[in-house]
C-alpha cells in the first residue's frame, strides 16, 4: 500500500473510537519508482492530513526530511515536491 | 473581426456514430463543459441524427472535444448546408469568402471526400457530386494521399434502411478539423486486455463513463466495485490517478479461475496494475484494496474528483458485503482486533445504491461527479425510481437495453453541496430519496422473465450484465 492511500484510510470496525490514522505494521518496505508529476502533487497536498503523512513516513524510516508543518509556498518548491512524491507514491 | 467571430459566427458539424445513441448528448455536453462551454443546439437539432450542428463554440473547443469523445467520429467547420444541393450551393455562396480563402490558397493541396449516410453511392456519382462544387474558389492542387486540407460533402439519407430515398434529406459541406477517439474502442478492447473478469466493462462504454464523469488529468478517481479495473483503465488513459476497492480477494489479487475461454486459471501478474501498464498508464495507479463497499474505510473529507463504478446486480457477479450471522453490535469481550473473520452476507440492491449515493455525497469534491449503472426491470421503469440525494443533482440518465424486459441505465450525478448528517438519513424520511426500494427483487424478475421466454437470444443477452 502506498502512503497516499494510508493517508485516506480509516477503520470501520465497530467500537473503535480512534480509527484514524491506521497503525502501520510493516512486514516489508519497498520503494518503486513512479513518474514524477508536480501538478498532481500540488492538487493532492492540500487534501492530505499532513501530520499523519509525516508520522507514517517516519515510522517506516522514510521521512525523507519532510517538515512537520507545510511551508506556505510549497507548490513552487520542486525539490520539496520531489521528496513528497517519493514518500506519497513510491514507498 | 475574424477573432471576434471565432466563437459566435462559425458553426461546426459533428458526425456521430450511430451506436449508444442515448449516451452521446451527455458525453458531448460534459466534454464541452470541460472547456467551459455550454452546448447550444440549433433549431434543427435532432438527438438521434448522425449529424449535429454546434454553434457558440470555437475551433479549439471542438478540437478538445475530439481528443476525448468516443461517440463522435469527426468534426467539420460547416461552410454550407441545405435540404437540397441547390440550397447547399446558395448557402455556400453566402459563406464569407474571407473564412474560406486561407484554406484554398494556390500553394496548398486539398481533397474532397463524399460521405453518405444510409446509402452507398458509386464512385462515378461521387465524382459528379464533387464537380457540382466547382464554383468554390479552389486554387490549390488536388492531392489525394497527403493533402493540406480535407473537405467533405456529407449527405443524410435518413435512418430507415428499407426505404432509402433517391435524393438525400439533408446535405452539408465543410472543412475537416479532427477525428474523435473511436480507435480507442479497438485498441483498448477487452479481448486483448491482460487481466479480465466475467463482467469487465466494454471499452467503448468505459470511455463514455469516464467522459460523463468529466474525468481529467491529475484527478483522483475511485471505483468502489473495481473488479478487474476496466473503468480505471479508461480514466487513467485520460490522465487521472485511480484507486479502487472490491470485496473479492481473488479478483484483487488476480488469482482463481480465469474468465477467458480455453484458460482454466489466471496466470501470474494478472492484476489491475498490469492492465494499466499494458496501456502505458502505470504512473496513474494509486492502490487497489480488498474492502467492502458497505463499510466506509475512507476518512472524512472530500477526497475524490470522480467516482465511476459498475455495481454488481447479482446476475453475473453476486452482491455480497461483509457481516456476521447475527450482525453483532458489540465486539466480543476477547476481541483483539485480529481474530475477526468476516462473513459475507447478502447485500440488497437498494442498500448498495443508498450507500453509494451517501458515499459520493461525503467523499466527492464539490462539482465532482458520480457515474454508475442502475439495473432496471423495464415494464416497471419510471423516471422517479432513479435514486436521489439531497447533495447530488441528476445530470443524465441513459438506457442500454439488455433484453426485452431488462436494461441498465447509466446515471450521472454531480455534487452540489457538502454533506451534513441529516442528508445521510434523507432516504428514510422522504420517499423521493428512496424509491428504488421495490426493486430489490430485480434478480427474481430478471430470472422469471428468462424462464418464461427461454429463447436463445435472451440467454445471449445475459452476457452483458
Coordinates of C-alpha atoms in Angstrom, one line a residue:
Chain A
X1 CA 0.0 0.0 0.0
X2 CA 1.2 3.5 -0.8
X3 CA 1.2 6.1 1.9
X4 CA -1.2 8.3 -0.1
X5 CA -3.8 5.5 0.4
X6 CA -2.8 5.1 4.0
X7 CA -3.5 8.8 4.5
X8 CA -7.1 8.4 3.4
X9 CA -8.0 5.2 5.1
X10 CA -9.7 4.8 8.5
X11 CA -11.1 1.8 10.4
X12 CA -14.7 0.7 10.0
X13 CA -14.6 -1.8 12.9
X14 CA -17.4 -1.0 15.3
X15 CA -16.4 0.1 18.8
X16 CA -13.2 1.6 17.6
X17 CA -13.1 5.2 18.7
X18 CA -9.8 6.2 17.3
X19 CA -9.9 4.7 13.9
X20 CA -7.7 7.2 12.2
X21 CA -4.9 7.0 11.3
X22 CA -4.3 3.3 11.0
X23 CA -1.3 2.0 12.7
X24 CA 1.3 0.6 10.3
X25 CA 2.9 -2.8 11.0
X26 CA 5.1 -3.1 8.0
X27 CA 6.5 -6.5 7.2
X28 CA 8.4 -5.3 4.2
X29 CA 9.0 -1.8 2.9
X30 CA 9.6 -1.4 -0.8
X31 CA 10.4 1.6 -2.9
X32 CA 9.4 1.6 -6.5
X33 CA 9.9 4.4 -8.9
X34 CA 6.8 6.2 -10.3
X35 CA 6.8 9.1 -12.8
X36 CA 7.0 12.5 -11.1
X37 CA 4.0 14.8 -11.7
X38 CA 4.1 18.2 -9.9
X39 CA 0.6 19.2 -10.9
X40 CA -1.0 16.1 -9.3
X41 CA 1.1 16.7 -6.2
X42 CA 0.1 20.3 -5.8
X43 CA -3.6 19.3 -6.1
X44 CA -3.2 16.4 -3.7
X45 CA -1.2 18.1 -0.9
X46 CA -4.0 20.3 0.4
X47 CA -6.2 17.2 0.6
X48 CA -3.8 15.3 2.8
X49 CA -3.6 15.0 6.6
X50 CA -0.1 16.3 6.6
X51 CA 0.8 15.4 10.2
X52 CA -0.4 11.8 9.6
X53 CA 1.8 11.5 6.5
X54 CA 4.9 12.8 8.3
X55 CA 4.2 10.3 11.2
X56 CA 3.7 7.4 8.8
X57 CA 6.7 8.1 6.8
X58 CA 8.8 8.5 9.9
X59 CA 7.6 5.2 11.3
X60 CA 8.8 3.4 8.1
X61 CA 12.2 5.1 8.2
X62 CA 11.4 7.1 5.0
X63 CA 10.8 10.6 6.5
X64 CA 12.8 12.0 3.7
X65 CA 13.3 15.3 5.5
X66 CA 9.6 16.2 5.4
X67 CA 8.9 19.2 7.6
X68 CA 6.3 19.0 10.4
X69 CA 4.5 22.0 9.0
X70 CA 3.7 22.7 5.4
X71 CA 5.5 25.7 4.0
X72 CA 3.1 28.4 2.6
X73 CA 4.6 28.4 -0.9
X74 CA 5.4 24.7 -1.1
X75 CA 3.9 24.2 -4.6
X76 CA 6.7 26.2 -6.1
X77 CA 9.5 24.2 -4.5
X78 CA 10.2 21.4 -6.9
X79 CA 12.8 19.8 -4.7
X80 CA 10.2 19.6 -1.9
X81 CA 7.6 18.2 -4.2
X82 CA 10.0 15.5 -5.3
X83 CA 10.5 14.5 -1.7
X84 CA 6.7 14.4 -1.1
X85 CA 6.4 12.4 -4.3
X86 CA 8.8 9.8 -3.0
X87 CA 7.0 9.4 0.3
X88 CA 3.5 9.5 -1.1
X89 CA 3.7 7.4 -4.2
X90 CA 6.9 5.4 -4.2
X91 CA 7.4 4.0 -0.7
Chain B
X1 CA -13.3 40.9 -36.8
X2 CA -12.3 37.4 -37.5
X3 CA -11.1 37.0 -34.0
X4 CA -14.3 38.4 -32.6
X5 CA -16.2 35.9 -34.8
X6 CA -14.3 32.8 -33.8
X7 CA -16.8 31.7 -31.2
X8 CA -20.0 33.3 -32.4
X9 CA -20.2 33.2 -36.2
X10 CA -18.7 29.9 -37.2
X11 CA -20.6 26.6 -36.9
X12 CA -19.3 23.2 -36.6
X13 CA -20.7 19.9 -37.9
X14 CA -20.3 16.9 -35.6
X15 CA -20.6 13.5 -37.2
X16 CA -21.6 10.9 -34.7
X17 CA -21.5 7.1 -34.6
X18 CA -25.0 5.5 -34.6
X19 CA -24.4 3.3 -31.6
X20 CA -25.0 4.1 -27.9
X21 CA -27.3 6.8 -29.3
X22 CA -28.6 7.9 -25.9
X23 CA -25.1 8.3 -24.4
X24 CA -24.0 10.8 -27.0
X25 CA -25.5 14.0 -25.9
X26 CA -24.5 13.8 -22.2
X27 CA -20.9 12.9 -23.4
X28 CA -20.7 15.9 -25.8
X29 CA -22.2 18.2 -23.1
X30 CA -19.8 17.0 -20.5
X31 CA -16.8 17.4 -22.8
X32 CA -17.8 20.9 -23.9
X33 CA -18.2 21.9 -20.2
X34 CA -14.6 20.8 -19.6
X35 CA -13.7 23.7 -22.0
X36 CA -16.2 25.9 -20.1
X37 CA -18.6 26.0 -23.0
X38 CA -22.3 25.2 -23.0
X39 CA -23.9 23.0 -25.6
X40 CA -26.3 25.2 -27.7
X41 CA -28.3 23.2 -30.3
X42 CA -29.5 24.9 -33.4
X43 CA -33.2 24.9 -34.3
X44 CA -33.0 21.7 -36.4
X45 CA -31.3 19.7 -33.7
X46 CA -32.3 16.1 -33.6
X47 CA -30.6 14.0 -31.0
X48 CA -31.0 10.7 -33.0
X49 CA -29.4 12.1 -36.2
X50 CA -25.8 11.3 -37.0
X51 CA -25.2 15.0 -37.7
X52 CA -25.3 17.8 -35.2
X53 CA -24.6 21.4 -35.8
X54 CA -22.8 23.2 -33.0
X55 CA -22.7 26.9 -32.6
X56 CA -21.2 29.3 -30.0
X57 CA -18.1 27.2 -29.8
X58 CA -14.5 27.8 -31.1
X59 CA -12.4 25.6 -33.2
X60 CA -10.2 25.0 -30.1
X61 CA -13.3 23.9 -28.1
X62 CA -14.3 21.3 -30.7
X63 CA -10.7 20.1 -31.0
X64 CA -10.7 19.5 -27.3
X65 CA -13.9 17.5 -27.5
X66 CA -12.5 15.4 -30.3
X67 CA -9.5 14.5 -28.1
X68 CA -11.8 12.7 -25.8
X69 CA -15.0 11.6 -27.5
X70 CA -15.7 8.0 -28.4
X71 CA -19.3 8.9 -29.6
X72 CA -18.4 11.3 -32.3
X73 CA -16.4 10.3 -35.4
X74 CA -15.3 13.6 -36.8
X75 CA -15.9 17.3 -36.7
X76 CA -16.0 19.8 -39.6
X77 CA -16.1 23.5 -39.9
X78 CA -19.5 24.0 -41.5
X79 CA -19.4 26.1 -44.7
X80 CA -22.8 25.4 -46.1
X81 CA -25.9 23.2 -45.7
X82 CA -29.4 22.7 -47.0
X83 CA -32.2 20.3 -47.8
X84 CA -31.1 20.0 -51.5
X85 CA -27.9 20.6 -53.4
X86 CA -29.4 23.9 -54.7
X87 CA -29.9 25.1 -51.1
X88 CA -26.4 23.9 -50.3
X89 CA -24.9 26.0 -53.1
X90 CA -26.9 29.0 -52.1
X91 CA -25.7 28.6 -48.5
X92 CA -22.1 28.2 -49.6
X93 CA -22.3 31.3 -51.7
X94 CA -23.4 33.2 -48.6
X95 CA -20.5 31.9 -46.6
X96 CA -17.9 34.7 -46.1
X97 CA -15.1 34.3 -48.6
X98 CA -12.5 35.5 -46.1
X99 CA -13.3 32.4 -44.0
X100 CA -12.6 30.1 -46.9
X101 CA -9.6 31.7 -48.6
X102 CA -7.0 30.7 -46.0
X103 CA -7.7 27.1 -46.9
X104 CA -7.9 27.5 -50.7
X105 CA -4.6 29.1 -51.4
X106 CA -2.8 28.2 -54.6
X107 CA 0.3 26.9 -52.8
X108 CA -1.8 24.4 -50.8
X109 CA -3.1 21.0 -51.6
X110 CA -6.6 19.6 -50.9
X111 CA -9.0 16.8 -51.4
X112 CA -12.8 16.5 -51.2
X113 CA -14.5 13.4 -49.7
X114 CA -18.1 12.4 -50.1
X115 CA -19.8 10.7 -47.2
X116 CA -23.2 9.3 -47.5
X117 CA -25.2 8.1 -44.5
X118 CA -27.6 5.2 -45.1
X119 CA -26.8 4.9 -48.8
X120 CA -24.0 3.5 -50.9
X121 CA -23.0 5.8 -53.8
X122 CA -20.9 4.7 -56.7
X123 CA -17.5 6.2 -57.4
X124 CA -18.8 7.8 -60.6
X125 CA -21.7 9.6 -58.8
X126 CA -19.3 10.8 -56.1
X127 CA -17.1 12.5 -58.7
X128 CA -20.2 14.1 -60.2
X129 CA -21.2 15.4 -56.8
X130 CA -17.7 16.8 -56.3
X131 CA -17.9 18.5 -59.7
X132 CA -21.0 20.4 -58.6
X133 CA -18.8 22.3 -56.1
X134 CA -16.7 23.7 -58.9
X135 CA -17.9 27.2 -58.2
X136 CA -16.0 27.4 -55.0
X137 CA -12.8 29.4 -55.3
X138 CA -10.4 26.4 -55.1
X139 CA -7.0 27.4 -56.4
X140 CA -4.7 24.8 -54.8
X141 CA -3.8 21.4 -56.3
X142 CA -5.6 18.2 -55.6
X143 CA -3.6 15.7 -53.6
X144 CA -5.5 12.5 -52.6
X145 CA -2.7 11.0 -50.5
X146 CA -1.4 13.7 -48.3
X147 CA -3.5 16.9 -48.7
X148 CA -3.0 20.0 -46.5
X149 CA -6.8 20.5 -46.2
X150 CA -9.6 18.0 -46.4
X151 CA -13.1 18.9 -47.3
X152 CA -16.2 16.8 -47.1
X153 CA -19.6 16.7 -48.6
X154 CA -21.9 14.8 -46.3
X155 CA -25.3 13.5 -47.3
X156 CA -28.0 12.2 -44.9
X157 CA -30.4 9.7 -46.5
X158 CA -32.4 9.2 -43.3
X159 CA -32.4 6.3 -40.8
X160 CA -34.7 3.8 -42.5
X161 CA -32.6 1.2 -44.3
X162 CA -35.7 -0.2 -46.0
X163 CA -36.8 3.0 -47.6
X164 CA -33.8 4.8 -48.9
X165 CA -34.8 7.9 -50.9
X166 CA -33.4 8.8 -54.3
X167 CA -32.2 12.2 -53.0
X168 CA -30.7 13.0 -49.6
X169 CA -32.9 14.6 -46.9
X170 CA -30.1 17.0 -46.0
X171 CA -26.6 17.9 -47.3
X172 CA -23.6 19.6 -45.6
X173 CA -20.3 20.8 -46.8
X174 CA -17.3 21.7 -44.6
X175 CA -13.7 21.6 -43.8
X176 CA -12.5 18.6 -41.8
X177 CA -10.9 19.6 -38.5
X178 CA -10.4 16.4 -36.4
X179 CA -11.4 12.9 -35.8
X180 CA -12.7 11.5 -32.4
X181 CA -11.3 8.7 -30.4
X182 CA -13.3 5.8 -31.8
X183 CA -10.0 4.0 -32.4
X184 CA -9.7 3.5 -28.6
X185 CA -12.6 1.1 -28.7
X186 CA -10.5 -1.3 -30.7
X187 CA -7.1 -0.6 -29.1
X188 CA -8.5 -1.0 -25.6
X189 CA -10.6 -4.0 -26.5
X190 CA -11.2 -6.3 -23.6
X191 CA -10.3 -9.2 -25.9
X192 CA -6.7 -8.1 -25.9
X193 CA -6.5 -7.0 -22.3
X194 CA -4.1 -8.8 -20.0
X195 CA -6.5 -9.2 -17.0
X196 CA -10.2 -9.5 -17.3
X197 CA -13.2 -10.9 -15.3
X198 CA -16.7 -12.1 -16.0
X199 CA -18.1 -8.6 -16.1
X200 CA -15.2 -6.5 -17.4
X201 CA -16.8 -3.3 -18.9
X202 CA -16.7 -2.9 -22.7
X203 CA -14.0 -0.4 -23.7
X204 CA -16.3 2.0 -25.5
X205 CA -18.7 2.2 -22.5
X206 CA -15.8 2.6 -20.1
X207 CA -14.6 5.7 -22.0
X208 CA -18.1 7.0 -22.2
X209 CA -18.4 6.7 -18.4
X210 CA -15.1 8.5 -17.9
X211 CA -16.3 11.3 -20.2
X212 CA -19.7 11.5 -18.5
X213 CA -17.8 11.8 -15.2
X214 CA -15.6 14.7 -16.7
X215 CA -12.5 12.8 -15.6
X216 CA -9.4 14.8 -16.4
X217 CA -5.7 14.9 -16.0
X218 CA -4.5 14.8 -12.3
X219 CA -7.9 14.0 -10.9
X220 CA -8.2 11.3 -8.3
X221 CA -10.8 8.8 -9.3
X222 CA -12.3 6.0 -7.2
X223 CA -14.3 2.8 -8.1
X224 CA -15.8 1.1 -5.1
X225 CA -16.6 -2.1 -7.1
X226 CA -13.4 -2.1 -9.1
X227 CA -13.4 -5.8 -10.3
X228 CA -10.7 -6.0 -12.9
X229 CA -10.4 -2.2 -13.2
X230 CA -11.8 -1.7 -16.7
X231 CA -13.2 1.7 -15.7
X232 CA -9.9 2.7 -14.1
X233 CA -8.1 1.9 -17.3
X234 CA -10.3 4.3 -19.2
X235 CA -9.9 7.0 -16.5
X236 CA -6.1 6.6 -16.4
X237 CA -5.9 7.0 -20.2
X238 CA -7.3 10.5 -19.7
X239 CA -4.5 11.2 -17.2
X240 CA -6.3 10.8 -13.8
X241 CA -4.9 8.9 -10.9
X242 CA -7.0 5.9 -9.9
X243 CA -7.8 3.7 -7.0
X244 CA -10.4 1.2 -6.2
X245 CA -11.7 -1.4 -3.8
X246 CA -13.5 -4.8 -4.2
X247 CA -14.7 -7.4 -1.8
X248 CA -13.5 -10.2 -3.9
X249 CA -10.0 -11.2 -2.7
X250 CA -9.4 -13.4 -5.7
X251 CA -10.1 -10.6 -8.2
X252 CA -7.9 -8.1 -6.5
X253 CA -5.0 -10.5 -6.3
X254 CA -5.6 -11.9 -9.7
X255 CA -5.9 -15.5 -8.7
X256 CA -8.5 -18.2 -9.1
X257 CA -10.4 -19.3 -12.2
X258 CA -9.8 -17.4 -15.4
X259 CA -12.7 -15.7 -17.2
X260 CA -11.2 -16.4 -20.6
X261 CA -12.3 -19.3 -22.8
X262 CA -9.7 -22.1 -23.0
X263 CA -7.9 -20.9 -20.0
X264 CA -8.6 -22.5 -16.7
X265 CA -6.7 -20.5 -14.1
X266 CA -5.4 -16.9 -14.1
X267 CA -1.8 -16.6 -14.9
X268 CA 0.8 -14.7 -12.8
X269 CA 0.7 -11.0 -12.8
X270 CA -2.9 -10.8 -13.8
X271 CA -3.9 -7.6 -11.9
X272 CA -5.1 -4.1 -12.4
X273 CA -1.6 -2.6 -12.2
X274 CA -0.6 -4.9 -15.1
X275 CA -3.6 -3.7 -17.1
X276 CA -2.6 0.0 -16.6
X277 CA 1.0 -0.9 -17.5
X278 CA -0.3 -2.5 -20.8
X279 CA -1.7 0.9 -21.8
X280 CA 1.3 2.9 -20.5
X281 CA -0.6 4.4 -17.6
X282 CA 1.1 2.7 -14.6
X283 CA 2.0 6.0 -13.1
X284 CA -1.7 6.6 -12.5
X285 CA -2.0 3.5 -10.3
X286 CA -2.6 4.6 -6.7
X287 CA -3.8 1.5 -4.9
X288 CA -6.4 -1.2 -5.1
X289 CA -7.6 -2.8 -1.9
X290 CA -9.8 -5.7 -0.8
X291 CA -12.6 -3.9 1.0
X292 CA -16.3 -3.9 1.4
X293 CA -18.2 -1.1 -0.2
X294 CA -20.9 -1.2 2.5
X295 CA -18.3 -0.3 5.2
X296 CA -16.6 3.1 4.9
X297 CA -12.9 2.8 5.1
X298 CA -12.1 6.3 4.0
X299 CA -11.5 9.2 6.3
X300 CA -13.9 12.1 6.2
X301 CA -13.3 14.8 3.7
X302 CA -13.6 15.4 0.0
X303 CA -11.1 13.1 -1.4
X304 CA -12.2 12.1 -4.9
X305 CA -12.8 14.2 -8.0
X306 CA -15.0 11.5 -9.5
X307 CA -16.5 8.1 -8.6
X308 CA -17.0 5.9 -11.6
X309 CA -18.4 2.4 -10.9
X310 CA -20.4 -0.6 -12.1
X311 CA -22.1 -2.1 -9.0
X312 CA -22.9 -5.9 -9.1
X313 CA -26.6 -6.7 -9.6
X314 CA -26.4 -10.4 -8.6
X315 CA -26.7 -11.8 -12.1
X316 CA -23.2 -12.4 -13.3
X317 CA -21.4 -11.4 -10.1
X318 CA -23.0 -11.9 -6.7
X319 CA -23.8 -9.0 -4.4
X320 CA -22.0 -9.6 -1.1
X321 CA -21.0 -7.5 1.8
X322 CA -19.2 -8.4 5.0
X323 CA -21.1 -9.0 8.2
X324 CA -21.8 -11.8 10.5
X325 CA -24.7 -14.2 11.0
X326 CA -26.1 -12.2 14.0
X327 CA -24.9 -8.7 13.0
X328 CA -23.2 -8.1 16.3
X329 CA -23.4 -4.6 17.8
X330 CA -20.5 -5.1 20.3
X331 CA -17.4 -6.9 19.6
X332 CA -16.9 -10.0 21.8
X333 CA -15.0 -9.4 25.0
X334 CA -11.9 -11.2 24.0
X335 CA -11.8 -9.0 20.8
X336 CA -8.2 -8.1 20.0
X337 CA -8.8 -6.7 16.5
X338 CA -7.2 -9.5 14.6
X339 CA -9.2 -12.7 15.1
X340 CA -12.3 -11.4 13.3
X341 CA -13.0 -13.3 10.2
X342 CA -15.5 -11.5 8.1
X343 CA -18.5 -13.5 6.8
X344 CA -20.0 -12.4 3.6
X345 CA -23.8 -11.8 3.5
X346 CA -26.4 -10.7 1.0
X347 CA -26.2 -7.0 0.0
X348 CA -29.5 -5.7 -1.1
X349 CA -29.5 -3.8 -4.3
X350 CA -31.4 -0.8 -2.8
X351 CA -28.8 -0.7 0.0
X352 CA -26.0 -0.7 -2.5
X353 CA -27.4 2.4 -4.1
X354 CA -28.2 4.2 -0.8
X355 CA -24.7 3.5 0.4
X356 CA -23.2 4.6 -2.9
X357 CA -25.0 7.9 -3.0
X358 CA -24.2 8.7 0.6
X359 CA -20.6 7.8 0.0
X360 CA -20.4 10.1 -3.1
X361 CA -22.1 12.9 -1.2
X362 CA -19.5 12.6 1.5
X363 CA -16.3 12.0 -0.4
X364 CA -16.6 13.8 -3.7
X365 CA -15.3 17.3 -4.2
X366 CA -17.9 20.0 -4.9
X367 CA -18.9 19.6 -8.6
X368 CA -17.3 16.2 -8.6
X369 CA -19.3 13.5 -10.5
X370 CA -20.7 10.1 -9.6
X371 CA -21.3 7.8 -12.6
X372 CA -22.9 4.3 -12.1
X373 CA -25.1 1.7 -13.7
X374 CA -28.6 1.1 -12.3
X375 CA -30.4 -2.2 -13.4
X376 CA -34.0 -1.7 -14.3
X377 CA -36.9 -4.1 -14.9
X378 CA -38.3 -2.3 -18.0
X379 CA -42.1 -2.8 -17.6
X380 CA -41.9 -1.1 -14.3
X381 CA -39.5 1.7 -15.1
X382 CA -40.4 5.2 -14.3
X383 CA -38.0 8.1 -14.1
X384 CA -38.8 8.5 -10.4
X385 CA -37.1 5.3 -9.5
X386 CA -33.7 6.8 -10.1
X387 CA -32.3 7.2 -6.5
X388 CA -31.9 10.9 -5.5
X389 CA -29.8 12.5 -2.8
X390 CA -30.1 16.0 -1.3
X391 CA -26.4 16.7 -2.1
X392 CA -26.4 15.3 -5.6
X393 CA -28.0 16.6 -8.8
X394 CA -29.0 14.2 -11.6
X395 CA -27.2 15.2 -14.8
X396 CA -28.1 12.4 -17.2
X397 CA -29.6 9.0 -17.3
X398 CA -29.3 6.9 -20.4
X399 CA -30.6 3.4 -21.1
X400 CA -28.7 0.4 -22.5
X401 CA -31.2 -2.3 -23.3
X402 CA -30.1 -5.8 -22.2
X403 CA -33.2 -7.8 -23.1
X404 CA -36.9 -7.3 -23.8
X405 CA -37.6 -6.8 -20.1
X406 CA -34.4 -5.6 -18.6
X407 CA -32.0 -2.8 -19.2
X408 CA -29.4 -0.8 -17.3
X409 CA -29.2 2.9 -17.0
X410 CA -26.1 4.9 -16.8
X411 CA -26.7 7.5 -14.2
X412 CA -24.6 10.6 -13.8
X413 CA -24.9 12.9 -10.8
X414 CA -23.0 16.0 -9.7
X415 CA -22.3 17.0 -6.1
X416 CA -23.9 20.4 -5.3
X417 CA -23.2 20.9 -1.6
X418 CA -21.2 19.4 1.3
X419 CA -22.7 16.5 3.2
X420 CA -24.5 17.2 6.5
X421 CA -25.5 14.4 8.9
X422 CA -29.2 14.8 8.2
X423 CA -28.6 14.2 4.5
X424 CA -27.5 10.6 5.2
X425 CA -30.9 9.7 6.5
X426 CA -32.8 11.6 3.9
X427 CA -33.7 8.3 2.2
X428 CA -35.6 7.2 5.3
X429 CA -37.5 10.5 5.7
X430 CA -38.5 11.3 2.2
X431 CA -39.9 8.7 -0.2
X432 CA -38.4 10.5 -3.1
X433 CA -34.9 9.8 -1.9
X434 CA -35.6 6.1 -1.8
X435 CA -38.0 5.0 -4.5
X436 CA -35.7 2.2 -5.7
X437 CA -36.9 0.1 -2.7
X438 CA -39.3 -2.1 -4.6
X439 CA -36.6 -3.1 -7.0
X440 CA -34.8 -5.3 -4.6
X441 CA -36.4 -8.2 -6.5
X442 CA -34.6 -7.2 -9.7
X443 CA -32.8 -10.5 -9.7
X444 CA -36.0 -12.6 -9.3
X445 CA -37.7 -10.5 -12.0
X446 CA -34.7 -10.9 -14.2
X447 CA -34.8 -14.7 -14.0
X448 CA -38.5 -15.0 -14.0
X449 CA -38.5 -13.2 -17.4
X450 CA -35.8 -15.6 -18.5
X451 CA -37.8 -18.7 -17.7
X452 CA -40.9 -17.5 -19.4
X453 CA -39.1 -17.0 -22.7
X454 CA -36.1 -19.3 -22.5
X455 CA -35.3 -18.1 -26.0
X456 CA -31.7 -18.3 -27.1
X457 CA -31.5 -14.6 -27.7
X458 CA -32.5 -13.9 -24.1
X459 CA -29.7 -16.1 -22.9
X460 CA -27.1 -14.4 -25.0
X461 CA -28.1 -11.0 -23.6
X462 CA -27.3 -12.1 -20.1
X463 CA -23.6 -11.9 -21.1
X464 CA -23.7 -8.2 -20.9
X465 CA -24.5 -8.0 -17.3

